[in-house]
Amino acid sequence: MKGTLLIQLILLLGAGSMLFLFIWRWHTAHTRAWKRIAFFVFVVANVYAVLRPDDVTWVAHHLGVGRGTDLVLYLLVVAVSFYALNTYMRFRSLEKQVTDLARAVALRDAMLLNSERLSSGQLSGGHLVTESLDPQAEVRSTASSSS
């Protein structure tokens, strides 16, 4: 019984520290409301499962799972899969934003350089990028326009 109380204390301290860090960093955590609610429900369920492990076994039996630990493992697999998918989707979104930003900066720099060259009369290669912000900006030749 003493070993059970020790592990329960360790798990409860872990859940409490997760909740404390989450609340302490609330203003810097840019997460949606439903994710915050889901995290809070997760911590509450964690505390309940630690304090009442027989109830988890009862729920597992009613769901057709042999043991409460198996049910917790299955739920953990689903949670980790959700986390991995969510992280992947956020990464892809950030990657697209960085690409769009780099493209916009490159186009802006090209237009500034071309306008500087036009005003100073130094146009190298005979090509000028038009002032469109479209990534597929049309390139026209100044040599062909003077013919």
C-alpha positions as YAML, in Angstrom:
chain: A
units: angstrom
residues:
- id: 1
  name: MET
  ca: [0.00, 0.00, 0.00]
- id: 2
  name: LYS
  ca: [2.91, 2.33, 0.74]
- id: 3
  name: GLY
  ca: [4.28, 1.91, -2.83]
- id: 4
  name: THR
  ca: [0.86, 2.74, -4.26]
- id: 5
  name: LEU
  ca: [0.69, 5.96, -2.26]
- id: 6
  name: LEU
  ca: [4.17, 6.94, -3.40]
- id: 7
  name: ILE
  ca: [3.40, 6.51, -7.11]
- id: 8
  name: GLN
  ca: [0.07, 8.29, -6.66]
- id: 9
  name: LEU
  ca: [1.87, 11.20, -5.04]
- id: 10
  name: ILE
  ca: [4.42, 11.34, -7.88]
- id: 11
  name: LEU
  ca: [1.68, 11.21, -10.55]
- id: 12
  name: LEU
  ca: [-0.41, 13.85, -8.79]
- id: 13
  name: LEU
  ca: [2.60, 16.14, -8.49]
- id: 14
  name: GLY
  ca: [3.25, 15.65, -12.21]
- id: 15
  name: ALA
  ca: [-0.36, 16.49, -13.10]
- id: 16
  name: GLY
  ca: [-0.31, 19.49, -10.79]
- id: 17
  name: SER
  ca: [2.93, 20.80, -12.29]
- id: 18
  name: MET
  ca: [1.54, 20.39, -15.84]
- id: 19
  name: LEU
  ca: [-1.57, 22.33, -14.86]
- id: 20
  name: PHE
  ca: [0.50, 24.99, -13.08]
- id: 21
  name: LEU
  ca: [2.79, 25.49, -16.09]
- id: 22
  name: PHE
  ca: [-0.17, 25.61, -18.44]
- id: 23
  name: ILE
  ca: [-1.98, 28.24, -16.35]
- id: 24
  name: TRP
  ca: [1.23, 30.18, -15.69]
- id: 25
  name: ARG
  ca: [1.95, 30.37, -19.44]
- id: 26
  name: TRP
  ca: [-1.72, 30.93, -20.35]
- id: 27
  name: HIS
  ca: [-1.11, 34.30, -22.01]
- id: 28
  name: THR
  ca: [1.80, 33.02, -24.14]
- id: 29
  name: ALA
  ca: [0.15, 29.77, -25.18]
- id: 30
  name: HIS
  ca: [-1.57, 30.59, -28.46]
- id: 31
  name: THR
  ca: [-3.94, 27.66, -28.45]
- id: 32
  name: ARG
  ca: [-7.55, 27.43, -29.35]
- id: 33
  name: ALA
  ca: [-10.13, 27.35, -26.57]
- id: 34
  name: TRP
  ca: [-11.17, 23.76, -27.24]
- id: 35
  name: LYS
  ca: [-7.56, 22.61, -26.89]
- id: 36
  name: ARG
  ca: [-7.30, 24.41, -23.56]
- id: 37
  name: ILE
  ca: [-10.51, 22.78, -22.39]
- id: 38
  name: ALA
  ca: [-9.31, 19.38, -23.62]
- id: 39
  name: PHE
  ca: [-6.04, 19.79, -21.73]
- id: 40
  name: PHE
  ca: [-7.87, 20.74, -18.55]
- id: 41
  name: VAL
  ca: [-10.19, 17.71, -18.93]
- id: 42
  name: PHE
  ca: [-7.11, 15.54, -19.50]
- id: 43
  name: VAL
  ca: [-5.50, 16.73, -16.27]
- id: 44
  name: VAL
  ca: [-8.74, 16.24, -14.31]
- id: 45
  name: ALA
  ca: [-9.16, 12.73, -15.78]
- id: 46
  name: ASN
  ca: [-5.54, 12.01, -14.95]
- id: 47
  name: VAL
  ca: [-6.02, 13.02, -11.32]
- id: 48
  name: TYR
  ca: [-9.24, 11.00, -11.09]
- id: 49
  name: ALA
  ca: [-7.59, 7.92, -12.62]
- id: 50
  name: VAL
  ca: [-4.69, 8.17, -10.18]
- id: 51
  name: LEU
  ca: [-6.97, 8.52, -7.17]
- id: 52
  name: ARG
  ca: [-9.55, 5.92, -8.28]
- id: 53
  name: PRO
  ca: [-7.82, 3.25, -10.43]
- id: 54
  name: ASP
  ca: [-10.62, 0.74, -9.82]
- id: 55
  name: ASP
  ca: [-13.06, 3.09, -11.57]
- id: 56
  name: VAL
  ca: [-10.84, 3.09, -14.65]
- id: 57
  name: THR
  ca: [-10.92, -0.70, -14.66]
- id: 58
  name: TRP
  ca: [-14.73, -0.60, -14.33]
- id: 59
  name: VAL
  ca: [-14.99, 1.75, -17.34]
- id: 60
  name: ALA
  ca: [-12.58, -0.46, -19.29]
- id: 61
  name: HIS
  ca: [-14.71, -3.55, -18.64]
- id: 62
  name: HIS
  ca: [-17.83, -1.72, -19.82]
- id: 63
  name: LEU
  ca: [-16.04, -0.66, -23.01]
- id: 64
  name: GLY
  ca: [-14.89, -4.21, -23.69]
- id: 65
  name: VAL
  ca: [-11.25, -3.71, -22.68]
- id: 66
  name: GLY
  ca: [-9.73, -6.18, -20.24]
- id: 67
  name: ARG
  ca: [-7.84, -3.86, -17.87]
- id: 68
  name: GLY
  ca: [-7.86, -0.20, -16.97]
- id: 69
  name: THR
  ca: [-4.20, 0.11, -17.88]
- id: 70
  name: ASP
  ca: [-4.97, -1.16, -21.38]
- id: 71
  name: LEU
  ca: [-7.70, 1.45, -21.75]
- id: 72
  name: VAL
  ca: [-5.30, 4.17, -20.64]
- id: 73
  name: LEU
  ca: [-2.72, 2.90, -23.13]
- id: 74
  name: TYR
  ca: [-5.23, 2.92, -26.00]
- id: 75
  name: LEU
  ca: [-6.33, 6.44, -25.12]
- id: 76
  name: LEU
  ca: [-2.70, 7.49, -24.93]
- id: 77
  name: VAL
  ca: [-2.06, 6.13, -28.44]
- id: 78
  name: VAL
  ca: [-5.01, 8.14, -29.76]
- id: 79
  name: ALA
  ca: [-3.81, 11.28, -27.94]
- id: 80
  name: VAL
  ca: [-0.23, 10.95, -29.23]
- id: 81
  name: SER
  ca: [-1.52, 10.36, -32.76]
- id: 82
  name: PHE
  ca: [-3.66, 13.51, -32.51]
- id: 83
  name: TYR
  ca: [-0.67, 15.46, -31.19]
- id: 84
  name: ALA
  ca: [1.57, 14.23, -34.02]
- id: 85
  name: LEU
  ca: [-1.01, 15.09, -36.67]
- id: 86
  name: ASN
  ca: [-1.67, 18.50, -35.12]
- id: 87
  name: THR
  ca: [2.06, 19.26, -34.94]
- id: 88
  name: TYR
  ca: [2.54, 18.17, -38.56]
- id: 89
  name: MET
  ca: [-0.33, 20.38, -39.75]
- id: 90
  name: ARG
  ca: [0.98, 23.38, -37.80]
- id: 91
  name: PHE
  ca: [4.46, 22.82, -39.22]
- id: 92
  name: ARG
  ca: [3.12, 22.68, -42.77]
- id: 93
  name: SER
  ca: [1.13, 25.88, -42.18]
- id: 94
  name: LEU
  ca: [4.19, 27.69, -40.82]
- id: 95
  name: GLU
  ca: [6.29, 26.39, -43.70]
- id: 96
  name: LYS
  ca: [3.78, 27.82, -46.19]
- id: 97
  name: GLN
  ca: [3.73, 31.17, -44.38]
- id: 98
  name: VAL
  ca: [7.54, 31.37, -44.45]
- id: 99
  name: THR
  ca: [7.57, 30.49, -48.15]
- id: 100
  name: ASP
  ca: [4.95, 33.15, -48.94]
- id: 101
  name: LEU
  ca: [6.84, 35.72, -46.88]
- id: 102
  name: ALA
  ca: [10.16, 34.90, -48.56]
- id: 103
  name: ARG
  ca: [8.50, 35.14, -51.97]
- id: 104
  name: ALA
  ca: [6.95, 38.53, -51.14]
- id: 105
  name: VAL
  ca: [10.28, 39.88, -49.83]
- id: 106
  name: ALA
  ca: [12.12, 38.62, -52.91]
- id: 107
  name: LEU
  ca: [9.58, 40.26, -55.24]
- id: 108
  name: ARG
  ca: [9.69, 43.51, -53.30]
- id: 109
  name: ASP
  ca: [13.50, 43.55, -53.36]
- id: 110
  name: ALA
  ca: [13.50, 42.81, -57.09]
- id: 111
  name: MET
  ca: [11.09, 45.68, -57.76]
- id: 112
  name: LEU
  ca: [13.18, 48.07, -55.65]
- id: 113
  name: LEU
  ca: [16.36, 47.02, -57.42]
- id: 114
  name: ASN
  ca: [14.75, 47.42, -60.84]
- id: 115
  name: SER
  ca: [13.38, 50.85, -59.99]
- id: 116
  name: GLU
  ca: [16.85, 51.91, -58.77]
- id: 117
  name: ARG
  ca: [18.42, 50.62, -61.98]
- id: 118
  name: LEU
  ca: [15.82, 52.38, -64.13]
- id: 119
  name: SER
  ca: [16.31, 55.67, -62.36]
- id: 120
  name: SER
  ca: [20.11, 55.45, -62.68]
- id: 121
  name: GLY
  ca: [20.01, 54.08, -66.24]
- id: 122
  name: GLN
  ca: [21.81, 50.84, -65.34]
- id: 123
  name: LEU
  ca: [19.81, 47.90, -66.55]
- id: 124
  name: SER
  ca: [21.89, 44.71, -66.73]
- id: 125
  name: GLY
  ca: [20.87, 41.84, -68.94]
- id: 126
  name: GLY
  ca: [18.09, 43.81, -70.57]
- id: 127
  name: HIS
  ca: [15.34, 42.35, -68.33]
- id: 128
  name: LEU
  ca: [12.99, 44.05, -65.91]
- id: 129
  name: VAL
  ca: [10.53, 42.49, -63.49]
- id: 130
  name: THR
  ca: [7.13, 44.17, -63.72]
- id: 131
  name: GLU
  ca: [5.63, 45.71, -60.60]
- id: 132
  name: SER
  ca: [3.12, 42.92, -60.04]
- id: 133
  name: LEU
  ca: [3.10, 41.20, -56.66]
- id: 134
  name: ASP
  ca: [1.95, 38.02, -58.34]
- id: 135
  name: PRO
  ca: [4.47, 35.22, -57.69]
- id: 136
  name: GLN
  ca: [4.27, 34.38, -61.38]
- id: 137
  name: ALA
  ca: [5.34, 37.93, -62.26]
- id: 138
  name: GLU
  ca: [5.73, 38.50, -65.96]
- id: 139
  name: VAL
  ca: [9.27, 39.24, -67.10]
- id: 140
  name: ARG
  ca: [9.56, 41.58, -70.03]
- id: 141
  name: SER
  ca: [12.57, 42.47, -72.01]
- id: 142
  name: THR
  ca: [13.42, 46.12, -72.30]
- id: 143
  name: ALA
  ca: [15.41, 45.34, -75.43]
- id: 144
  name: SER
  ca: [12.31, 44.05, -77.23]
- id: 145
  name: SER
  ca: [10.19, 47.01, -76.13]
- id: 146
  name: SER
  ca: [12.65, 49.47, -77.67]
- id: 147
  name: SER
  ca: [12.59, 47.74, -81.10]
...
